[in-house]
Amino acid sequence: MNHDIIIDVRNATVRFNKASENISGLKEYVIKMLKRELMFQEFLALQDVTFQVKRGESWGLIGKNGSGKSTLLKLICGILKPYKGTVKVAGSISPLIELGAGFDPELTARENIYLNGAILGHSRKFIEEHFSSIVEFAELQDFLDTPIKNFSSGMAARLGFSIATIAKPDILIVDEVLAVGDFAFQEKCKKRMEELLHGGTTLLFVSHSIEQVRALCQKAIWIEKGKIKGIGEIDIISNQYMQSMQ
């Protein structure tokens, strides 16, 4: 793998099996499975996807809901494995893929900072040293001992983003998480992402806001029905995508 290449995806295909009939409960599922009466329909969430990302680049993933953007990010993070093809990643990843991922809703914000930090590979000492910075950025000083289940989606997003970006990751992955925050916090997150980019972090960014993608990203991948429809410079690909929507 070329040292300049931090993400190398080659002919990646992701396959899911969908039940071809409605099954009302676990009992019926087990009975049908034992009788070998379960019928599945193959669904290709991604098909023959190939691209490379260099260190320090910023890429936007654009496309309609259900096009395969989040599936591709999960493939890069290692959450999913390709049915066919290969995915190689050379560096540490801080993923912000699903709101609340890595949080225990029953635990307080204070406890979840340590839990989420550990999931991201940080030591307890590291979290203790950066605890005040995490809380200050998330603007949650008055809610540290409140269970996460009582947080609004915006509060949870602020905390998740703050923990994920407290250390400079090699790769930062952000999937629609900023859509739930208020404008002021979105601008704050954008500024931090720009600082990380200037420091050499690679960014993969998903947003339905083409303006946000254009502001942060150099290049774009347009995905439609699991296939790459376009790939290249952000202005060219985003314009092609917007024209297709019209």
PDB file of N, CA and C in Angstrom, residues 199-246:
ATOM      1  N   GLY A 199      -4.062  20.019  10.389  1.00  0.00           N
ATOM      2  CA  GLY A 199      -3.055  19.231  11.106  1.00  0.00           C
ATOM      3  C   GLY A 199      -2.753  17.891  10.455  1.00  0.00           C
ATOM      4  N   GLY A 200      -3.406  17.603   9.316  1.00  0.00           N
ATOM      5  CA  GLY A 200      -3.094  16.374   8.584  1.00  0.00           C
ATOM      6  C   GLY A 200      -4.118  15.260   8.707  1.00  0.00           C
ATOM      7  N   THR A 201      -5.209  15.486   9.445  1.00  0.00           N
ATOM      8  CA  THR A 201      -6.251  14.464   9.564  1.00  0.00           C
ATOM      9  C   THR A 201      -6.990  14.310   8.238  1.00  0.00           C
ATOM     10  N   THR A 202      -7.357  13.082   7.920  1.00  0.00           N
ATOM     11  CA  THR A 202      -8.164  12.782   6.739  1.00  0.00           C
ATOM     12  C   THR A 202      -9.632  12.776   7.155  1.00  0.00           C
ATOM     13  N   LEU A 203     -10.493  13.403   6.352  1.00  0.00           N
ATOM     14  CA  LEU A 203     -11.910  13.523   6.699  1.00  0.00           C
ATOM     15  C   LEU A 203     -12.788  12.823   5.671  1.00  0.00           C
ATOM     16  N   LEU A 204     -13.721  11.988   6.184  1.00  0.00           N
ATOM     17  CA  LEU A 204     -14.814  11.456   5.374  1.00  0.00           C
ATOM     18  C   LEU A 204     -16.088  12.021   5.974  1.00  0.00           C
ATOM     19  N   PHE A 205     -16.852  12.745   5.157  1.00  0.00           N
ATOM     20  CA  PHE A 205     -17.959  13.542   5.674  1.00  0.00           C
ATOM     21  C   PHE A 205     -19.237  13.263   4.889  1.00  0.00           C
ATOM     22  N   VAL A 206     -20.308  12.933   5.619  1.00  0.00           N
ATOM     23  CA  VAL A 206     -21.616  12.724   5.001  1.00  0.00           C
ATOM     24  C   VAL A 206     -22.577  13.769   5.528  1.00  0.00           C
ATOM     25  N   SER A 207     -23.236  14.470   4.616  1.00  0.00           N
ATOM     26  CA  SER A 207     -24.243  15.455   5.006  1.00  0.00           C
ATOM     27  C   SER A 207     -25.206  15.662   3.844  1.00  0.00           C
ATOM     28  N   HIS A 208     -26.475  15.901   4.178  1.00  0.00           N
ATOM     29  CA  HIS A 208     -27.445  16.235   3.139  1.00  0.00           C
ATOM     30  C   HIS A 208     -27.314  17.707   2.735  1.00  0.00           C
ATOM     31  N   SER A 209     -26.509  18.447   3.491  1.00  0.00           N
ATOM     32  CA  SER A 209     -26.262  19.839   3.157  1.00  0.00           C
ATOM     33  C   SER A 209     -25.075  19.926   2.195  1.00  0.00           C
ATOM     34  N   ILE A 210     -25.368  20.162   0.928  1.00  0.00           N
ATOM     35  CA  ILE A 210     -24.298  20.273  -0.069  1.00  0.00           C
ATOM     36  C   ILE A 210     -23.382  21.445   0.262  1.00  0.00           C
ATOM     37  N   GLU A 211     -23.939  22.497   0.864  1.00  0.00           N
ATOM     38  CA  GLU A 211     -23.127  23.656   1.252  1.00  0.00           C
ATOM     39  C   GLU A 211     -22.067  23.252   2.271  1.00  0.00           C
ATOM     40  N   GLN A 212     -22.454  22.438   3.264  1.00  0.00           N
ATOM     41  CA  GLN A 212     -21.494  21.959   4.263  1.00  0.00           C
ATOM     42  C   GLN A 212     -20.408  21.111   3.607  1.00  0.00           C
ATOM     43  N   VAL A 213     -20.806  20.240   2.704  1.00  0.00           N
ATOM     44  CA  VAL A 213     -19.846  19.358   2.028  1.00  0.00           C
ATOM     45  C   VAL A 213     -18.864  20.181   1.200  1.00  0.00           C
ATOM     46  N   ARG A 214     -19.387  21.154   0.468  1.00  0.00           N
ATOM     47  CA  ARG A 214     -18.514  22.006  -0.350  1.00  0.00           C
ATOM     48  C   ARG A 214     -17.550  22.820   0.498  1.00  0.00           C
ATOM     49  N   ALA A 215     -18.018  23.261   1.672  1.00  0.00           N
ATOM     50  CA  ALA A 215     -17.183  24.093   2.539  1.00  0.00           C
ATOM     51  C   ALA A 215     -16.024  23.302   3.146  1.00  0.00           C
ATOM     52  N   LEU A 216     -16.236  21.998   3.394  1.00  0.00           N
ATOM     53  CA  LEU A 216     -15.232  21.214   4.113  1.00  0.00           C
ATOM     54  C   LEU A 216     -14.402  20.288   3.225  1.00  0.00           C
ATOM     55  N   CYS A 217     -14.951  19.890   2.085  1.00  0.00           N
ATOM     56  CA  CYS A 217     -14.335  18.798   1.329  1.00  0.00           C
ATOM     57  C   CYS A 217     -13.706  19.250   0.010  1.00  0.00           C
ATOM     58  N   GLN A 218     -12.618  18.544  -0.339  1.00  0.00           N
ATOM     59  CA  GLN A 218     -11.928  18.782  -1.608  1.00  0.00           C
ATOM     60  C   GLN A 218     -12.510  17.903  -2.716  1.00  0.00           C
ATOM     61  N   LYS A 219     -12.897  16.693  -2.332  1.00  0.00           N
ATOM     62  CA  LYS A 219     -13.356  15.713  -3.310  1.00  0.00           C
ATOM     63  C   LYS A 219     -14.666  15.086  -2.844  1.00  0.00           C
ATOM     64  N   ALA A 220     -15.334  14.407  -3.781  1.00  0.00           N
ATOM     65  CA  ALA A 220     -16.624  13.814  -3.449  1.00  0.00           C
ATOM     66  C   ALA A 220     -16.811  12.481  -4.159  1.00  0.00           C
ATOM     67  N   ILE A 221     -17.581  11.620  -3.498  1.00  0.00           N
ATOM     68  CA  ILE A 221     -18.051  10.376  -4.104  1.00  0.00           C
ATOM     69  C   ILE A 221     -19.570  10.437  -4.103  1.00  0.00           C
ATOM     70  N   TRP A 222     -20.148  10.303  -5.286  1.00  0.00           N
ATOM     71  CA  TRP A 222     -21.599  10.293  -5.428  1.00  0.00           C
ATOM     72  C   TRP A 222     -22.031   8.835  -5.564  1.00  0.00           C
ATOM     73  N   ILE A 223     -22.813   8.374  -4.583  1.00  0.00           N
ATOM     74  CA  ILE A 223     -23.268   6.983  -4.566  1.00  0.00           C
ATOM     75  C   ILE A 223     -24.764   6.930  -4.871  1.00  0.00           C
ATOM     76  N   GLU A 224     -25.136   6.010  -5.734  1.00  0.00           N
ATOM     77  CA  GLU A 224     -26.553   5.821  -6.073  1.00  0.00           C
ATOM     78  C   GLU A 224     -26.833   4.323  -6.192  1.00  0.00           C
ATOM     79  N   LYS A 225     -27.776   3.850  -5.372  1.00  0.00           N
ATOM     80  CA  LYS A 225     -28.176   2.437  -5.368  1.00  0.00           C
ATOM     81  C   LYS A 225     -26.968   1.514  -5.219  1.00  0.00           C
ATOM     82  N   GLY A 226     -26.056   1.901  -4.323  1.00  0.00           N
ATOM     83  CA  GLY A 226     -24.915   1.055  -4.003  1.00  0.00           C
ATOM     84  C   GLY A 226     -23.752   1.118  -4.973  1.00  0.00           C
ATOM     85  N   LYS A 227     -23.876   1.945  -6.015  1.00  0.00           N
ATOM     86  CA  LYS A 227     -22.799   2.054  -7.003  1.00  0.00           C
ATOM     87  C   LYS A 227     -22.265   3.482  -7.048  1.00  0.00           C
ATOM     88  N   ILE A 228     -20.989   3.615  -7.392  1.00  0.00           N
ATOM     89  CA  ILE A 228     -20.408   4.946  -7.555  1.00  0.00           C
ATOM     90  C   ILE A 228     -20.896   5.538  -8.868  1.00  0.00           C
ATOM     91  N   LYS A 229     -21.614   6.650  -8.742  1.00  0.00           N
ATOM     92  CA  LYS A 229     -22.155   7.348  -9.912  1.00  0.00           C
ATOM     93  C   LYS A 229     -21.162   8.398 -10.420  1.00  0.00           C
ATOM     94  N   GLY A 230     -20.383   8.963  -9.492  1.00  0.00           N
ATOM     95  CA  GLY A 230     -19.384   9.951  -9.865  1.00  0.00           C
ATOM     96  C   GLY A 230     -18.341  10.094  -8.775  1.00  0.00           C
ATOM     97  N   ILE A 231     -17.129  10.421  -9.171  1.00  0.00           N
ATOM     98  CA  ILE A 231     -16.042  10.591  -8.198  1.00  0.00           C
ATOM     99  C   ILE A 231     -15.057  11.618  -8.758  1.00  0.00           C
ATOM    100  N   GLY A 232     -14.620  12.558  -7.887  1.00  0.00           N
ATOM    101  CA  GLY A 232     -13.690  13.574  -8.364  1.00  0.00           C
ATOM    102  C   GLY A 232     -13.751  14.837  -7.534  1.00  0.00           C
ATOM    103  N   GLU A 233     -13.412  15.971  -8.137  1.00  0.00           N
ATOM    104  CA  GLU A 233     -13.393  17.244  -7.440  1.00  0.00           C
ATOM    105  C   GLU A 233     -14.793  17.617  -6.946  1.00  0.00           C
ATOM    106  N   ILE A 234     -14.857  18.203  -5.769  1.00  0.00           N
ATOM    107  CA  ILE A 234     -16.134  18.459  -5.110  1.00  0.00           C
ATOM    108  C   ILE A 234     -17.080  19.304  -5.954  1.00  0.00           C
ATOM    109  N   ASP A 235     -16.578  20.370  -6.572  1.00  0.00           N
ATOM    110  CA  ASP A 235     -17.461  21.265  -7.341  1.00  0.00           C
ATOM    111  C   ASP A 235     -18.107  20.537  -8.518  1.00  0.00           C
ATOM    112  N   ILE A 236     -17.320  19.736  -9.215  1.00  0.00           N
ATOM    113  CA  ILE A 236     -17.834  19.023 -10.389  1.00  0.00           C
ATOM    114  C   ILE A 236     -18.879  17.987  -9.984  1.00  0.00           C
ATOM    115  N   ILE A 237     -18.536  17.145  -8.990  1.00  0.00           N
ATOM    116  CA  ILE A 237     -19.430  16.049  -8.593  1.00  0.00           C
ATOM    117  C   ILE A 237     -20.692  16.577  -7.924  1.00  0.00           C
ATOM    118  N   SER A 238     -20.557  17.587  -7.070  1.00  0.00           N
ATOM    119  CA  SER A 238     -21.742  18.134  -6.394  1.00  0.00           C
ATOM    120  C   SER A 238     -22.688  18.798  -7.399  1.00  0.00           C
ATOM    121  N   ASN A 239     -22.136  19.446  -8.419  1.00  0.00           N
ATOM    122  CA  ASN A 239     -22.980  20.049  -9.450  1.00  0.00           C
ATOM    123  C   ASN A 239     -23.717  18.978 -10.253  1.00  0.00           C
ATOM    124  N   GLN A 240     -23.014  17.900 -10.579  1.00  0.00           N
ATOM    125  CA  GLN A 240     -23.655  16.796 -11.297  1.00  0.00           C
ATOM    126  C   GLN A 240     -24.790  16.200 -10.466  1.00  0.00           C
ATOM    127  N   TYR A 241     -24.540  16.042  -9.170  1.00  0.00           N
ATOM    128  CA  TYR A 241     -25.558  15.474  -8.268  1.00  0.00           C
ATOM    129  C   TYR A 241     -26.777  16.386  -8.174  1.00  0.00           C
ATOM    130  N   MET A 242     -26.528  17.693  -8.003  1.00  0.00           N
ATOM    131  CA  MET A 242     -27.635  18.646  -7.887  1.00  0.00           C
ATOM    132  C   MET A 242     -28.455  18.705  -9.170  1.00  0.00           C
ATOM    133  N   GLN A 243     -27.799  18.614 -10.322  1.00  0.00           N
ATOM    134  CA  GLN A 243     -28.512  18.617 -11.600  1.00  0.00           C
ATOM    135  C   GLN A 243     -29.397  17.382 -11.746  1.00  0.00           C
ATOM    136  N   SER A 244     -28.904  16.247 -11.240  1.00  0.00           N
ATOM    137  CA  SER A 244     -29.687  15.006 -11.315  1.00  0.00           C
ATOM    138  C   SER A 244     -30.943  15.093 -10.434  1.00  0.00           C
ATOM    139  N   MET A 245     -30.840  15.824  -9.326  1.00  0.00           N
ATOM    140  CA  MET A 245     -31.971  15.976  -8.418  1.00  0.00           C
ATOM    141  C   MET A 245     -33.070  16.836  -9.036  1.00  0.00           C
ATOM    142  N   GLN A 246     -32.683  17.721  -9.943  1.00  0.00           N
ATOM    143  CA  GLN A 246     -33.649  18.619 -10.585  1.00  0.00           C
ATOM    144  C   GLN A 246     -34.384  17.936 -11.730  1.00  0.00           C
TER     145      GLN A 246
END
